[in-house]
Amino acid sequence: MKKNVSLVFFILYATFVWGQSGTKGGIQFFQGSWKQLLEEARAKDKMIFIDVYTDWCGPCKYMDKSVFTEQLVAEKYNALFLNYKVDAEKGEGIDIAKKFGVNAYPTFLFLNSSGYLIHKVVGEREKGPFIAVAEAALKAGVDDNNLGNFEMKFNEGDRTSLFLKAYLNRLNEVNMDNSLVLDEYFKTIPNQLLKEDATLLYLAQQVAGARTAALMHLIHHYDEMSIDSKEKTSNLLFEKLVRNAGGTALKEKRLLEYAELVAFGRQLPGLSANQKSFLNRIDLIYSGLIRDYEGVKKAGYLMAAVPFSIPDDTIRQEDKKRYDKIMKPFLSGEIDTTKVPGFEEEKKYFPNLYSREITEQLYTAAEAFTKLPSSEKQALTDALGWAKRCEKLQPDVKVFVDLVNKLKGYLSR
């Protein structure tokens, strides 16, 4: 009987250990909830390593297959950390990614045993550099000025101006939401300095989200900034407030917030062609939501005009040019295709990259026009032409076939 009990225990233990490790002999990953992970870290007084990934991320798959399985890597990480994996788009991973400002994959987070972030690294690494990342995290862990200690001091009530500025700088370094800290700093600015160019410039450099009093002050006094300060911060403000915060507000249908952010973004100087294109794209979505049909047509025609005018031969030539450029290091042996997870699956998309870029724009514009009233015959006819171009460039793609049929149906009414 004892032998049977021992055998059962061994099987359960082996299953548990195997369940912790993503791959046999590799890094062992804790299996359990976020709450259980933090409890375990506190109990063992051990740092936490978190691999934030997504299912579609090729570099994430490479780390799983070729780096996490390396013996020296596994020995280092298993000895030093409680290791954890989260999918940024599923379950608790969504909130964890948001909390730590993760927007690229893989991202590697290192927390102290209390759950405070102390080190953050973005992008895949080979074995040696990935071991060096662990060493850097250890060094950060004993640094009095690590991000975790800043967060702890802030939570304990430190609101001195110098501390808050230092904390803001650290948050910006790791691309984390600084809204609470920025508003606390905003409260410390003397009244006589609130409208000075240096103050407005600093707020513009620090603002990272839409829900801060500091941002509203900046928007209300933006016209008082010097031309030089505006030019220094234009790109930064567009990316953070229009593309990121505005895009999120539109997605979540916080339309008043979206409208104010976009109105502010339009007055930023020196916008690039890409940024203007983004504004037009979100105009298309927004106009459709609020049933502004003139707005839909204006944005749709702008989006479709250039891609629809490009000759087929030019598109095919650009497809080949891009394909040859991508494949060159693989064909020359510079990069081993066997070390690129999912290469064969992704390779099928390489021959028509430019065609996909063109059809994506035409499809987006044409699909938006399906929301127009049936009386808009000319606009619907133009949209059908765009959809047919998509079908011609990429035959047998179901969404293009479906869109052509849908528009034909609208026009036959």
XYZ file of C-alpha atoms in Angstrom, residues 3-413:
411
model
C 4.429 1.700 -2.504
C 1.190 2.590 -4.253
C 0.798 5.817 -2.251
C 4.416 6.759 -2.964
C 3.935 6.053 -6.649
C 0.802 8.198 -6.794
C 2.621 11.005 -4.972
C 5.539 10.774 -7.396
C 3.222 10.936 -10.414
C 1.376 13.944 -8.994
C 4.650 15.701 -8.166
C 6.110 14.993 -11.590
C 2.920 16.244 -13.242
C 3.079 19.439 -11.179
C 6.708 20.115 -12.090
C 6.022 19.383 -15.770
C 3.012 21.705 -15.624
C 5.197 24.493 -14.293
C 7.673 24.210 -17.132
C 6.704 25.387 -20.603
C 9.191 22.867 -22.026
C 10.950 19.941 -20.345
C 14.295 21.087 -18.934
C 13.532 24.749 -19.597
C 12.336 27.632 -17.492
C 9.708 26.478 -15.002
C 6.612 28.674 -15.114
C 4.321 29.011 -12.116
C 0.849 27.623 -12.696
C -1.826 29.574 -10.865
C -3.598 32.904 -10.677
C -1.992 36.321 -10.441
C -3.084 36.523 -6.799
C -1.529 33.145 -6.033
C 1.695 34.212 -7.742
C 2.001 37.307 -5.561
C 1.266 35.290 -2.425
C 3.957 32.775 -3.397
C 6.481 35.531 -4.108
C 5.892 37.151 -0.731
C 6.092 33.823 1.076
C 9.401 32.941 -0.589
C 10.681 36.555 -0.680
C 11.554 35.998 -4.338
C 11.534 38.239 -7.392
C 9.051 37.582 -10.209
C 9.822 37.261 -13.916
C 6.852 37.621 -16.297
C 6.902 36.758 -19.994
C 4.108 38.765 -21.647
C 3.299 37.259 -25.042
C 0.534 36.783 -27.601
C -0.472 33.739 -29.645
C 0.397 35.441 -32.950
C 3.816 36.803 -31.902
C 6.643 35.118 -33.855
C 9.480 36.372 -31.583
C 7.500 35.081 -28.577
C 7.421 31.618 -30.138
C 11.152 31.857 -30.799
C 11.817 32.609 -27.117
C 9.710 29.587 -26.113
C 11.427 27.242 -28.542
C 15.045 28.393 -28.580
C 15.838 30.485 -25.487
C 13.647 29.438 -22.544
C 14.766 25.839 -23.197
C 18.497 26.609 -22.935
C 20.053 24.968 -19.864
C 22.032 28.014 -18.669
C 19.008 30.275 -19.131
C 16.745 27.865 -17.256
C 19.215 27.449 -14.391
C 19.558 31.205 -13.978
C 15.834 32.041 -14.130
C 14.655 29.068 -12.070
C 17.133 29.892 -9.334
C 16.477 33.625 -9.164
C 12.807 34.125 -9.971
C 9.281 32.862 -9.763
C 8.579 32.672 -13.484
C 5.172 33.423 -14.979
C 3.658 33.598 -18.471
C 0.645 35.690 -19.474
C -1.110 36.168 -22.796
C -1.660 39.927 -23.135
C -4.944 39.334 -24.957
C -6.547 36.747 -22.684
C -7.758 36.418 -19.078
C -5.743 38.125 -16.378
C -3.066 38.924 -18.954
C -5.181 41.783 -20.320
C -5.133 43.676 -17.011
C -1.500 42.811 -16.308
C -0.403 44.132 -19.711
C -2.396 47.320 -19.152
C -1.074 47.815 -15.635
C 2.543 47.622 -16.757
C 2.158 49.515 -20.022
C 2.843 46.568 -22.338
C 2.125 47.254 -26.012
C 4.831 45.247 -27.808
C 5.688 41.569 -27.614
C 7.410 39.859 -26.073
C 7.816 42.129 -23.065
C 9.702 40.867 -20.019
C 8.726 42.235 -16.614
C 10.647 41.850 -13.374
C 8.850 42.546 -10.100
C 10.025 42.499 -6.525
C 8.413 40.127 -4.046
C 5.759 42.741 -3.223
C 4.641 42.942 -6.852
C 6.221 46.299 -7.713
C 7.826 46.608 -11.150
C 11.570 47.145 -11.015
C 12.773 46.274 -14.532
C 11.188 46.046 -17.992
C 12.635 44.859 -21.295
C 10.945 44.755 -24.710
C 11.857 42.376 -27.535
C 13.372 38.927 -27.953
C 16.959 38.141 -26.878
C 19.407 35.345 -27.591
C 20.727 33.169 -24.747
C 23.620 35.362 -23.606
C 21.793 38.690 -23.687
C 18.768 37.112 -22.008
C 20.943 35.968 -19.116
C 22.321 39.510 -18.970
C 18.731 40.774 -18.665
C 18.343 38.699 -15.505
C 21.551 40.189 -14.086
C 20.325 43.698 -14.877
C 17.045 42.945 -13.116
C 18.918 41.770 -10.022
C 20.974 44.949 -10.044
C 17.812 47.047 -10.372
C 16.288 45.127 -7.481
C 18.899 46.422 -5.023
C 18.900 49.966 -6.407
C 17.212 52.373 -3.988
C 15.932 54.330 -6.988
C 14.272 51.436 -8.748
C 10.738 51.939 -10.025
C 9.244 49.700 -7.351
C 10.669 51.856 -4.576
C 9.312 54.977 -6.282
C 5.849 53.406 -6.412
C 6.068 52.385 -2.779
C 7.094 55.894 -1.667
C 4.292 57.390 -3.738
C 1.759 55.028 -2.167
C 3.109 55.977 1.248
C 2.320 59.645 0.539
C 5.494 61.344 -0.732
C 4.305 64.352 -2.762
C 7.416 66.526 -2.888
C 8.012 68.131 -6.258
C 11.513 66.730 -6.759
C 10.375 63.186 -5.943
C 7.373 63.408 -8.285
C 9.524 64.668 -11.177
C 12.000 61.841 -10.638
C 9.132 59.320 -10.525
C 7.644 60.732 -13.734
C 10.985 60.310 -15.477
C 11.205 56.661 -14.431
C 7.644 55.951 -15.546
C 8.365 57.479 -18.948
C 11.470 55.314 -19.322
C 9.321 52.171 -19.196
C 6.282 53.605 -21.006
C 3.858 53.237 -18.108
C 0.756 55.259 -17.310
C 1.779 58.250 -15.224
C -1.608 59.963 -14.902
C -1.885 59.805 -11.093
C 1.676 60.987 -10.580
C 1.405 63.756 -13.183
C -1.717 65.187 -11.595
C -0.050 65.142 -8.179
C 2.916 66.998 -9.668
C 0.522 69.426 -11.380
C -0.824 70.373 -7.934
C 2.678 71.410 -6.801
C 3.247 73.940 -9.621
C 3.032 77.523 -8.259
C 0.208 79.583 -9.771
C 2.586 82.145 -11.266
C 4.369 79.404 -13.235
C 1.333 77.554 -14.602
C 1.242 79.365 -17.958
C 4.973 79.718 -18.521
C 6.356 78.112 -21.663
C 8.760 75.925 -19.673
C 5.855 74.565 -17.600
C 3.682 73.856 -20.634
C 6.618 72.222 -22.411
C 7.283 69.937 -19.443
C 3.616 68.927 -19.197
C 3.532 68.232 -22.937
C 6.604 66.008 -22.614
C 5.127 64.105 -19.681
C 1.450 63.691 -20.535
C 0.704 60.085 -21.493
C -3.060 59.707 -21.242
C -6.285 61.602 -21.666
C -7.670 61.507 -18.148
C -5.572 64.075 -16.351
C -6.140 67.636 -15.159
C -2.649 68.431 -16.444
C -3.711 67.597 -20.012
C -6.770 69.843 -19.831
C -4.559 72.689 -18.640
C -2.184 72.043 -21.536
C -5.026 71.977 -24.091
C -6.531 75.211 -22.767
C -3.190 77.027 -22.895
C -1.600 75.327 -25.907
C -1.849 78.504 -28.008
C 0.394 80.246 -25.457
C 3.288 77.815 -26.073
C 6.204 79.001 -28.180
C 6.517 77.708 -31.736
C 9.718 75.920 -30.767
C 8.040 74.095 -27.859
C 5.107 73.104 -30.061
C 7.433 71.665 -32.696
C 9.425 69.753 -30.067
C 6.342 68.010 -28.732
C 4.066 67.695 -31.778
C 4.933 64.116 -32.706
C 4.941 62.954 -29.083
C 1.521 64.464 -28.381
C 0.021 63.044 -31.551
C 1.193 59.502 -30.848
C 0.167 59.507 -27.191
C -3.036 61.524 -27.295
C -4.454 60.956 -30.767
C -3.207 57.573 -31.931
C -3.170 55.873 -28.528
C -5.670 57.651 -26.259
C -7.936 58.838 -29.076
C -7.901 55.474 -30.794
C -8.820 53.742 -27.530
C -11.599 56.251 -26.796
C -13.069 55.632 -30.254
C -12.861 51.868 -29.830
C -14.628 52.111 -26.470
C -17.149 54.646 -27.870
C -16.193 57.414 -25.484
C -16.994 59.767 -28.323
C -16.909 63.131 -26.538
C -13.437 62.364 -25.236
C -12.412 61.156 -28.683
C -13.693 64.294 -30.410
C -11.784 66.617 -28.094
C -8.534 64.674 -28.461
C -8.758 64.620 -32.247
C -9.632 68.325 -32.399
C -6.505 69.006 -30.349
C -4.452 66.706 -32.578
C -5.442 68.559 -35.743
C -3.803 71.750 -34.536
C -0.423 70.125 -33.890
C 2.221 71.464 -36.301
C 4.164 69.398 -38.832
C 1.980 66.278 -38.954
C 3.423 63.544 -41.167
C 1.603 61.909 -44.087
C 1.160 58.799 -41.936
C -0.405 60.824 -39.121
C -2.769 62.613 -41.512
C -3.738 59.238 -42.956
C -4.488 57.966 -39.455
C -6.713 60.983 -38.778
C -8.631 60.277 -41.967
C -9.024 56.600 -41.057
C -10.519 57.350 -37.656
C -12.693 60.066 -39.204
C -14.173 57.318 -41.373
C -14.982 55.153 -38.370
C -16.290 58.039 -36.265
C -18.491 59.409 -39.053
C -20.028 55.971 -39.539
C -20.791 55.665 -35.833
C -22.605 59.001 -35.656
C -24.235 58.527 -39.099
C -22.518 61.537 -40.607
C -22.816 60.358 -44.208
C -21.011 63.330 -45.705
C -18.151 62.648 -43.320
C -18.098 58.990 -44.352
C -17.921 59.914 -48.035
C -15.233 62.546 -47.527
C -12.971 60.199 -45.538
C -13.701 57.188 -47.756
C -12.859 58.962 -50.998
C -9.645 60.311 -49.477
C -8.640 56.831 -48.344
C -9.369 55.123 -51.656
C -8.114 57.760 -54.095
C -4.401 56.927 -54.179
C -4.524 53.108 -53.915
C -7.273 52.903 -56.552
C -5.205 54.965 -59.000
C -2.093 52.744 -58.864
C -1.774 50.493 -61.967
C -1.828 46.720 -61.470
C 1.651 46.328 -63.007
C 3.110 48.808 -60.529
C 1.545 46.912 -57.632
C 2.904 43.564 -58.861
C 6.379 45.043 -59.311
C 6.333 46.409 -55.780
C 5.111 43.023 -54.492
C 8.121 41.338 -56.094
C 10.532 43.985 -54.836
C 9.347 43.561 -51.245
C 9.322 39.769 -51.522
C 12.918 39.690 -52.827
C 14.073 41.989 -50.039
C 12.459 39.878 -47.310
C 13.657 36.565 -48.729
C 17.237 37.646 -49.464
C 18.712 36.829 -45.998
C 16.870 33.483 -45.957
C 17.969 32.468 -49.455
C 21.580 33.488 -48.763
C 21.662 31.442 -45.553
C 22.218 34.525 -43.407
C 19.090 33.576 -41.439
C 18.172 29.961 -40.753
C 14.478 29.474 -41.512
C 14.313 26.559 -39.075
C 15.004 28.997 -36.225
C 12.098 31.248 -37.154
C 8.918 29.844 -35.574
C 6.004 29.715 -37.996
C 8.166 30.704 -40.975
C 6.518 28.371 -43.478
C 3.073 29.563 -42.409
C 4.029 33.245 -42.657
C 5.962 32.788 -45.908
C 2.742 32.448 -47.898
C 1.951 36.107 -47.133
C 5.292 37.415 -48.465
C 4.591 37.409 -52.249
C 1.804 40.015 -52.126
C 2.589 42.331 -49.222
C 1.985 45.518 -51.204
C -1.213 44.135 -52.714
C -2.452 43.485 -49.193
C -1.624 47.038 -48.193
C -3.565 48.399 -51.174
C -6.562 46.111 -50.729
C -6.772 46.836 -47.007
C -7.301 50.536 -47.728
C -9.775 49.927 -50.548
C -11.718 47.360 -48.533
C -11.912 49.646 -45.478
C -13.288 52.514 -47.563
C -15.714 50.318 -49.533
C -17.007 48.518 -46.454
C -17.646 51.871 -44.736
C -19.797 52.926 -47.696
C -22.151 49.996 -47.077
C -23.498 52.081 -44.166
C -24.658 54.797 -46.573
C -28.340 55.104 -47.511
C -29.403 53.251 -50.671
C -30.061 56.630 -52.312
C -26.268 57.234 -52.492
C -26.030 55.412 -55.827
C -22.838 57.066 -57.076
C -20.947 56.481 -53.830
C -22.086 52.853 -53.713
C -21.072 52.390 -57.363
C -17.610 53.745 -56.580
C -17.359 51.467 -53.549
C -18.227 48.490 -55.758
C -15.350 49.446 -58.035
C -12.969 49.468 -55.059
C -14.239 46.091 -53.883
C -13.821 44.587 -57.356
C -10.246 45.882 -57.430
C -9.615 44.054 -54.150
C -11.033 40.869 -55.647
C -8.864 41.259 -58.755
C -5.652 41.810 -56.792
C -6.371 38.959 -54.369
C -8.747 36.476 -56.021
C -10.841 34.090 -53.946
C -10.504 36.051 -50.700
C -13.930 35.519 -49.143
C -14.358 38.944 -47.523
C -13.754 40.631 -50.873
C -16.218 38.357 -52.685
C -18.808 38.942 -49.958
C -18.342 42.711 -50.140
C -18.759 42.760 -53.919
C -22.001 40.795 -53.604
C -23.268 43.012 -50.788
C -22.696 46.199 -52.795
C -24.288 44.678 -55.896
C -27.326 43.886 -53.774
C -27.551 47.456 -52.492
C -27.333 48.855 -56.022
C -30.033 46.535 -57.320
C -32.643 47.861 -54.889
